[in-house]
Amino acid sequence: MSESKLAGQFFDAAIGLLERVRDEEATRIAEAGSLVADAVADGKRLFAFGAGHSSLPAQDVVYRAGGLALMNFLAVPGTAGIDVMPATLGSALERVDGLAAAVLDSSPASEGDVLVIISLSGRNALPVEMAMNARAIGLKVIGVTSLAYATETRSRHASGTFLKDHCDVVLDSKIAVGDAELSIDGIDAPFAPASTVVTSALMQAVMAAAAGELAARGIEPPLLRSGNVDGGHEWNGRVMKEYGDRIFFRH
């Protein structure tokens, strides 16, 4: 099979998943957007968390052109990607009990804020405890996960529960267990994961829904502009100043 045909098959698979998410998750995307809009309108804060490659869609909505300035990345040291050596340490930290509580306790997150937790499998201790502890202190939790894992795998948390069990809204990315869209003779392992593409699209869809909801209420969404267009820095400076008490990725 030619390389170009495989590339095309990946695009087809990703597009198919995006269409499913668009059509099947529309109601829950709107619900999540409303939670985000409520927090913005009520003077609350927004946070996003993900571990490993699930951190990429979380980072994608923080401090970016066209995004909500109030979205903050809730960082758990050693789990935000491949910035630790060895990279396998990040995977190990996802299974450590108590880490989520320590992070939340030392963060500015408080009652009424919104936390988006992204975990493809939703089975590890870190995202499960993050959701449980966040709700215990009064945060609204939006979970972005693949519900297939909850029926085809076992939880790694002592409670036997998954991320989906501790959220106010759950968005299902529809990603199959294993996160690989292609397989062919001659290659023993399945390959071409699509979870980042789909989950990032879900996150941006929620942000778009929130911006539309705010506008419908007569509230200007606190959006950032690109610093590479004329007037972008000035616009962003105004937004940062106006909402500075809810933006934690700047000093």
Coordinates of N, CA, C and O in Angstrom, one line a residue, residues 120 149 175-180 190 193:
L120 N -7.9 10.7 27.8 CA -8.4 9.8 26.8 C -9.1 8.6 27.4 O -10.2 8.2 27.1
Y149 N -13.4 3.4 26.8 CA -12.5 2.8 27.8 C -13.2 2.4 29.0 O -12.8 1.4 29.7
I175 N -13.0 8.0 20.5 CA -11.8 7.3 20.1 C -11.8 5.9 20.6 O -12.1 5.6 21.7
A176 N -11.4 4.9 19.7 CA -11.4 3.5 20.1 C -10.2 3.3 21.0 O -9.2 3.9 21.0
V177 N -10.4 2.2 21.9 CA -9.4 1.8 22.8 C -8.1 1.5 22.0 O -8.1 0.8 21.1
G178 N -7.0 2.1 22.5 CA -5.7 1.9 21.8 C -5.3 3.1 21.0 O -4.1 3.3 20.7
D179 N -6.2 4.0 20.6 CA -5.9 5.2 19.9 C -5.0 5.0 18.7 O -4.0 5.6 18.6
A180 N -5.5 4.2 17.8 CA -4.7 4.0 16.5 C -5.7 3.7 15.4 O -6.5 2.8 15.6
P190 N -0.9 -1.4 15.5 CA -1.8 -0.4 14.9 C -1.1 1.0 15.1 O -0.3 1.2 16.0
P193 N -2.6 7.7 15.6 CA -3.6 8.1 16.6 C -4.3 9.4 16.1 O -3.7 10.3 15.6

